[in-house]
DNA sequence: GCGACCAGACCGACGCGTCGGTCTGGTCTG
DNA sequence: CAGACCAGACCGACGCGTCGGTCTGGTCGC
């Protein structure tokens, strides 16, 4: 059944990273689906195996454990989002514009891939204290990204000097919450964009035109 | 062993609600400790039983299931926090002042009872999709509280008209994140108060004096 | 002696990870 | 080029610990 054999295949994947193995890819994809649908604890390895049309053996051939494939998935998602954000940001001029672009991209990505967003935002938090560190790490990673650009905005005078670390944290939290609630309520994420845009920008002291009545 | 017997005892509890049974109370307390420490999925009924110095029989006499005691715990915590907030709020004059008071109280409570905060903010999210509703419900409940006062602030002209629903959501998210991260980093929660205070108030268009350099 | 209350042995399902085994495709040799 | 040989991807039944929940047998107050 067309099994990929070599690890060092020549064909490129959708996003840079070469496909190491079709089976491995199938497992990852299935895991993503199932985790998104049933949550970490609600998902069994057998579920993933079934959804991937592979086998238990294949699973443990490629991944050390259920936890292992999950962390793997997390990393992959983070990288994708970060790459998307960085890419969208570099075309913008000025700290504030970059920050705005990042905000828009994050919302767009979350909106387009709700299952991914669910994993990153919800399921990653559902791992229990042992893994809490990994979740906090993710948040901090994004916060650092935002903080960097906020600091730049401060430097170029777009916004007043302030505790950008706290601001970045608050932003992450706010975005997280809005996305989560909107998703749960079946609302269109992009519809919330103007509101949070205003909210967030104002929070750091940027001058914004009111868009809300 | 000094067992409380009657369900309708006359003695008052710490906070209004009468203690229905000492054993029941012990179980609840133990559950709180253990859940806070190990998370929902990381906690076994036997853990709770052991920590409570009671027995499996007692546990299932008072609670229908592990899930049952957890939900019970959640309700109790929410009510406590809400009561605290409402109490602190009623003494304040003006929408904005009330909102500020609420913010301070939430931070204080979270700071003083980190274990509780952990359960409300983190563990409640760690239940998986089935319980997601309950978590969202909690957040919405608090959001509604905030929104109410924001609307009042709008009415009395302290802040401009805006999408207060979105604002309330964003606030919850921001607070949640700051508390979570601070707790994880071992930072003093109250130290973050000025920063988020400024951030949040500014976000809704309130005029604030800069406290940060 | 009845019923509320509790102790703790026990049950059974469930799910992770293992392990012996198969199958495919490549390589080496005569 | 046929056939022996091999690497390692892949399969799936099963072992075995874990854990929520049950059940029987008290004990104590009324």
XYZ file of C-alpha atoms (C1' of nucleotides) in Angstrom:
486
model
C 0.000 0.000 0.000
C 2.483 2.573 -1.159
C 4.543 2.599 1.955
C 7.206 5.231 2.110
C 10.441 3.513 2.926
C 13.363 5.868 3.157
C 13.567 8.371 5.955
C 15.418 10.862 3.841
C 12.785 11.241 1.149
C 13.245 13.898 -1.481
C 9.680 15.161 -1.793
C 8.942 18.370 0.100
C 6.035 18.638 2.529
C 3.375 21.287 2.561
C 5.387 23.446 4.874
C 9.099 22.940 4.441
C 9.564 19.888 6.644
C 9.954 16.765 4.515
C 7.512 13.940 5.076
C 9.514 11.404 6.934
C 6.961 8.709 6.493
C 3.451 8.517 5.183
C 2.393 6.348 8.077
C 3.864 8.705 10.583
C 2.054 11.554 8.921
C -1.212 9.679 8.994
C -0.816 9.080 12.689
C -0.088 12.715 13.367
C -3.074 13.843 11.355
C -5.368 11.347 13.021
C -4.068 12.301 16.429
C -4.817 15.909 15.663
C -8.377 15.108 14.709
C -9.076 12.872 17.627
C -7.396 15.001 20.251
C -9.280 18.012 18.985
C -12.544 16.154 19.191
C -12.270 14.207 22.407
C -9.560 15.988 24.313
C -6.345 14.491 25.587
C -7.736 12.335 28.317
C -10.738 11.398 26.270
C -8.563 10.024 23.526
C -7.106 6.538 23.585
C -4.179 5.362 21.571
C -6.498 2.877 19.968
C -8.691 5.741 18.814
C -5.766 7.314 17.053
C -4.731 4.032 15.559
C -8.222 3.395 14.265
C -8.593 6.868 12.818
C -5.231 6.650 11.136
C -5.936 3.295 9.524
C -2.608 2.060 10.741
C -1.814 -0.083 13.740
C -0.773 -0.032 17.327
C 2.590 -1.278 16.244
C 3.074 1.548 13.819
C 2.119 3.991 16.514
C 4.703 2.805 18.952
C 7.195 2.448 16.188
C 7.074 6.188 15.555
C 6.165 7.601 18.925
C 7.274 6.725 22.419
C 3.880 7.225 23.991
C 0.537 8.920 23.803
C 2.051 11.844 25.595
C 4.886 11.831 23.122
C 2.742 12.224 20.060
C 0.774 14.955 21.751
C 3.815 17.040 22.598
C 5.062 16.454 19.093
C 1.797 17.777 17.753
C 1.977 20.819 19.969
C 5.434 21.745 18.772
C 4.402 21.424 15.202
C 1.361 23.628 15.663
C 3.273 26.292 17.477
C 5.880 26.447 14.801
C 3.254 26.793 12.133
C 1.500 29.640 13.856
C 4.713 31.407 14.720
C 5.945 31.096 11.184
C 2.663 32.486 9.879
C 2.801 35.405 12.251
C 6.412 36.234 11.552
C 5.774 36.048 7.867
C 2.832 38.395 8.007
C 4.652 40.747 10.301
C 7.762 41.342 8.299
C 5.881 43.139 5.550
C 4.495 45.709 7.902
C 6.165 48.975 8.724
C 6.263 50.293 12.243
C 5.847 48.567 15.587
C 2.146 49.112 15.939
C 1.363 47.945 12.435
C 3.324 44.777 13.051
C 1.466 44.146 16.247
C -1.839 44.665 14.511
C -0.863 42.331 11.711
C 0.117 39.663 14.200
C -3.214 39.999 15.925
C -5.094 39.648 12.672
C -3.096 36.617 11.584
C -3.601 34.830 14.870
C -7.335 35.364 14.660
C -7.412 34.241 11.049
C -5.446 31.112 11.715
C -7.536 30.261 14.727
C -10.667 30.892 12.729
C -9.587 28.743 9.814
C -8.285 25.868 11.926
C -10.545 25.702 14.897
C -9.490 22.158 15.644
C -5.878 23.236 15.915
C -6.798 26.211 17.989
C -8.741 23.977 20.294
C -5.702 21.802 20.845
C -3.362 24.683 21.462
C -5.651 26.702 23.648
C -7.776 24.190 25.453
C -6.334 20.744 25.316
C -2.827 21.870 26.093
C -4.237 23.217 29.320
C -5.999 19.971 30.025
C -2.902 17.928 30.652
C -2.684 18.417 34.362
C -0.007 20.019 36.500
C 2.853 17.879 35.244
C 2.544 19.385 31.798
C 1.525 22.776 32.948
C 5.068 23.896 32.338
C 4.817 23.081 28.698
C 1.627 25.079 28.389
C 3.032 28.029 30.205
C 6.034 27.767 27.966
C 3.864 28.095 24.895
C 2.117 31.136 26.262
C 5.370 32.688 27.258
C 6.761 32.077 23.823
C 3.943 34.012 22.222
C 4.058 36.636 24.896
C 7.720 37.191 24.184
C 6.908 37.672 20.530
C 4.303 40.267 21.315
C 6.426 41.954 23.911
C 9.219 42.354 21.406
C 6.991 44.280 19.072
C 5.385 46.263 21.830
C 8.816 47.358 22.919
C 9.546 48.402 19.398
C 6.348 50.405 19.338
C 7.442 52.077 22.540
C 10.807 52.831 20.997
C 9.339 54.493 17.940
C 6.993 56.489 20.090
C 3.705 54.905 18.971
C 2.816 54.075 22.556
C 3.970 55.286 25.949
C 6.560 53.479 28.009
C 5.081 50.767 30.188
C 5.365 47.271 31.593
C 5.340 45.491 28.269
C 5.763 42.101 29.851
C 2.518 42.426 31.731
C 0.849 43.877 28.677
C 1.928 40.985 26.501
C 0.650 38.519 29.053
C -2.661 40.242 29.313
C -2.982 40.278 25.556
C -2.368 36.578 25.259
C -4.925 35.931 27.926
C -7.487 38.203 26.358
C -7.044 36.735 22.902
C -7.144 33.250 24.288
C -10.396 33.905 26.063
C -12.121 35.621 23.197
C -11.140 32.926 20.755
C -12.181 30.197 23.142
C -15.550 31.702 23.938
C -16.294 32.594 20.363
C -15.443 29.107 19.241
C -17.626 27.573 21.897
C -20.491 29.848 20.997
C -20.065 29.213 17.300
C -19.475 32.871 16.656
C -17.365 34.052 13.782
C -13.959 34.852 15.139
C -13.235 37.592 12.664
C -16.333 39.400 13.795
C -14.661 39.978 17.115
C -11.530 41.346 15.574
C -12.464 45.050 15.580
C -13.563 44.939 19.187
C -10.448 43.288 20.575
C -8.278 45.305 18.278
C -9.621 48.458 19.830
C -9.465 46.999 23.308
C -5.905 45.789 23.067
C -4.480 48.803 21.354
C -6.160 51.127 23.768
C -4.869 49.078 26.673
C -1.292 49.932 25.796
C -2.112 53.549 25.283
C -2.265 53.627 21.524
C -4.519 56.168 19.908
C -7.379 54.390 18.155
C -10.405 55.593 16.308
C -13.575 54.231 17.849
C -15.223 51.728 15.580
C -17.950 50.750 17.949
C -21.080 52.744 18.430
C -14.508 10.060 66.525
C -16.740 13.036 66.979
C -18.892 12.328 64.022
C -21.521 14.845 63.105
C -24.704 12.931 62.598
C -27.689 14.977 61.584
C -27.899 16.455 58.142
C -29.874 19.407 59.338
C -27.494 20.506 62.033
C -27.959 23.834 63.701
C -24.364 24.950 63.904
C -23.340 27.575 61.341
C -20.410 27.061 58.986
C -17.607 29.458 58.233
C -19.565 31.048 55.461
C -23.295 30.869 55.946
C -23.891 27.315 54.739
C -24.354 24.955 57.698
C -21.998 22.033 58.009
C -24.107 19.115 57.033
C -21.628 16.568 58.216
C -18.083 16.608 59.474
C -17.156 13.658 57.317
C -18.602 15.289 54.268
C -16.645 18.419 55.031
C -13.457 16.460 55.465
C -13.953 14.872 52.100
C -14.561 18.199 50.443
C -11.495 19.720 52.018
C -9.326 16.785 51.104
C -10.656 16.806 47.573
C -9.782 20.447 47.282
C -6.233 19.839 48.402
C -5.645 16.856 46.220
C -7.318 18.240 43.118
C -5.328 21.421 43.470
C -2.131 19.485 43.752
C -2.534 16.748 41.201
C -5.231 17.983 38.908
C -8.506 16.282 38.162
C -7.222 13.384 36.117
C -4.195 12.997 38.302
C -6.345 12.510 41.355
C -7.885 9.201 42.315
C -10.812 8.682 44.597
C -8.528 6.675 46.831
C -6.258 9.697 47.097
C -9.124 11.785 48.358
C -10.245 9.091 50.742
C -6.749 8.712 52.137
C -6.243 12.443 52.540
C -9.601 12.805 54.251
C -8.973 10.026 56.735
C -12.365 8.596 55.941
C -13.264 5.723 53.675
C -14.480 4.790 50.274
C -17.826 4.014 51.803
C -18.085 7.491 53.245
C -17.123 9.001 49.948
C -19.809 7.271 47.975
C -22.265 7.838 50.709
C -21.997 11.580 50.273
C -21.090 11.943 46.640
C -22.309 10.173 43.551
C -18.956 10.112 41.832
C -15.559 11.670 41.513
C -16.990 14.047 38.991
C -19.766 14.829 41.391
C -17.553 15.975 44.201
C -15.522 18.033 41.788
C -18.489 19.918 40.419
C -19.681 20.406 43.941
C -16.346 21.909 44.804
C -16.457 24.210 41.816
C -19.853 25.580 42.726
C -18.753 26.230 46.232
C -15.654 28.094 45.136
C -17.512 30.217 42.648
C -20.080 31.223 45.178
C -17.382 32.211 47.629
C -15.568 34.391 45.153
C -18.732 35.955 43.842
C -19.920 36.713 47.304
C -16.591 38.291 48.139
C -16.663 40.421 45.065
C -20.224 41.535 45.474
C -19.554 42.382 49.083
C -16.556 44.494 48.272
C -18.315 46.176 45.428
C -21.389 47.435 47.171
C -19.417 49.849 49.303
C -17.960 51.596 46.297
C -19.527 54.540 44.586
C -19.607 54.804 40.822
C -19.258 52.202 38.119
C -15.548 52.518 37.649
C -14.791 52.359 41.344
C -16.853 49.197 41.640
C -15.019 47.636 38.764
C -11.709 48.513 40.303
C -12.754 47.092 43.641
C -13.829 43.868 42.008
C -10.515 43.594 40.273
C -8.627 44.091 43.490
C -10.707 41.552 45.368
C -10.277 38.909 42.729
C -6.535 39.354 42.793
C -6.467 39.280 46.566
C -8.552 36.153 46.803
C -6.507 34.430 44.162
C -3.349 35.481 45.915
C -4.482 34.264 49.297
C -5.905 30.967 48.077
C -3.686 29.902 45.267
C -4.861 26.340 45.547
C -8.438 27.397 44.983
C -7.446 29.648 42.157
C -5.604 26.801 40.559
C -8.723 24.676 40.637
C -10.978 27.356 39.253
C -8.660 28.612 36.586
C -6.686 25.597 35.512
C -8.219 22.389 36.662
C -11.701 23.329 35.629
C -10.297 23.529 32.141
C -8.698 20.151 32.455
C -11.875 18.154 32.367
C -12.113 17.609 28.670
C -14.738 18.682 26.184
C -17.675 17.194 28.038
C -17.153 19.597 30.904
C -15.986 22.419 28.792
C -19.445 23.846 29.043
C -19.197 24.077 32.771
C -15.920 25.934 32.492
C -17.227 28.310 29.905
C -20.215 28.811 32.114
C -18.011 29.880 34.979
C -16.168 32.339 32.832
C -19.364 33.697 31.407
C -20.753 34.115 34.868
C -17.850 36.308 35.860
C -17.890 38.053 32.540
C -21.531 38.941 33.059
C -20.695 40.399 36.432
C -17.997 42.584 34.946
C -20.078 43.523 31.966
C -22.841 44.705 34.241
C -20.552 47.143 35.948
C -18.889 48.217 32.759
C -22.289 49.075 31.371
C -22.961 51.085 34.451
C -19.712 52.922 33.967
C -20.755 53.654 30.415
C -24.087 54.906 31.647
C -22.553 57.323 34.121
C -20.152 58.563 31.475
C -16.936 57.275 33.025
C -16.069 55.427 29.845
C -17.202 55.657 26.239
C -19.860 53.413 24.763
C -18.466 50.131 23.452
C -18.867 46.405 23.099
C -18.890 45.645 26.791
C -19.420 41.963 26.242
C -16.171 41.641 24.376
C -14.449 43.850 26.898
C -15.615 41.724 29.802
C -14.430 38.595 28.058
C -11.059 40.084 27.344
C -10.729 41.158 30.948
C -11.446 37.704 32.263
C -8.913 36.268 29.896
C -6.282 38.809 30.778
C -6.763 38.374 34.496
C -6.778 34.646 34.169
C -3.512 34.684 32.296
C -1.737 37.082 34.579
C -2.798 35.189 37.664
C -1.826 31.877 36.148
C 1.559 33.013 34.970
C 2.353 34.834 38.161
C 1.396 31.839 40.223
C 3.527 29.551 38.117
C 6.472 31.910 38.354
C 6.042 32.348 42.076
C 5.562 36.063 41.651
C 3.504 38.057 44.065
C 0.119 38.549 42.526
C -0.528 41.886 44.113
C 2.628 43.221 42.555
C 0.977 42.889 39.186
C -2.115 44.754 40.261
C -1.058 48.270 39.214
C 0.026 47.124 35.791
C -3.155 45.247 34.887
C -5.250 47.889 36.516
C -3.818 50.441 34.134
C -4.019 48.060 31.211
C -7.610 47.064 31.765
C -8.947 50.487 32.546
C -7.203 51.984 29.576
C -8.572 49.236 27.378
C -12.109 50.404 27.953
C -11.184 54.000 27.396
C -11.041 55.137 30.990
C -8.718 57.963 31.820
C -5.908 56.684 34.014
C -2.852 58.272 35.464
C 0.262 56.444 34.388
C 1.832 54.603 37.282
C 4.523 52.933 35.259
C 7.733 54.577 34.266
C -33.444 -3.041 66.402
C -33.755 0.172 62.901
C -31.699 3.222 60.010
C -28.103 6.505 59.185
C -23.391 6.230 58.652
C -19.103 4.341 57.621
C -15.076 0.796 56.815
C -12.473 -1.474 53.362
C -12.250 -5.732 50.570
C -13.459 -6.552 46.170
C -14.962 -6.234 41.267
C -14.588 -5.371 36.418
C -13.612 -2.371 32.689
C -10.457 0.064 30.451
C -6.273 1.522 28.202
C -1.263 1.861 27.768
C 2.463 -0.281 26.222
C 4.752 -4.854 24.876
C 6.195 -8.426 22.098
C 6.398 -12.188 18.922
C 5.646 -12.291 14.504
C 4.781 -10.935 9.228
C 5.614 -8.661 4.991
C 8.012 -5.815 1.611
C 11.654 -4.256 -0.767
C 16.579 -3.997 -1.209
C 21.298 -6.163 -1.562
C 24.609 -9.413 -2.225
C 26.404 -13.571 -4.376
C 27.266 -17.121 -7.786
C 19.031 -12.931 -12.910
C 17.570 -16.230 -9.408
C 17.531 -16.979 -4.916
C 19.376 -16.467 -0.153
C 19.510 -13.165 3.169
C 18.375 -9.174 5.753
C 16.572 -4.588 7.665
C 13.115 -2.546 9.494
C 8.304 -0.948 8.777
C 4.269 -2.653 10.392
C 0.674 -5.701 12.737
C -2.512 -6.789 16.541
C -3.428 -9.997 20.480
C -2.624 -9.743 25.073
C -0.654 -8.664 29.814
C -1.171 -6.177 33.579
C -1.603 -2.220 36.408
C -4.912 1.170 37.559
C -9.046 3.179 39.259
C -13.952 4.248 39.545
C -17.481 2.247 41.683
C -20.076 -1.690 44.535
C -21.162 -4.565 48.333
C -21.126 -6.750 52.633
C -20.623 -6.168 57.196
C -20.485 -3.765 61.005
C -21.268 0.341 64.702
C -23.625 3.890 67.004
C -27.355 6.880 68.310
C -32.324 7.020 69.030
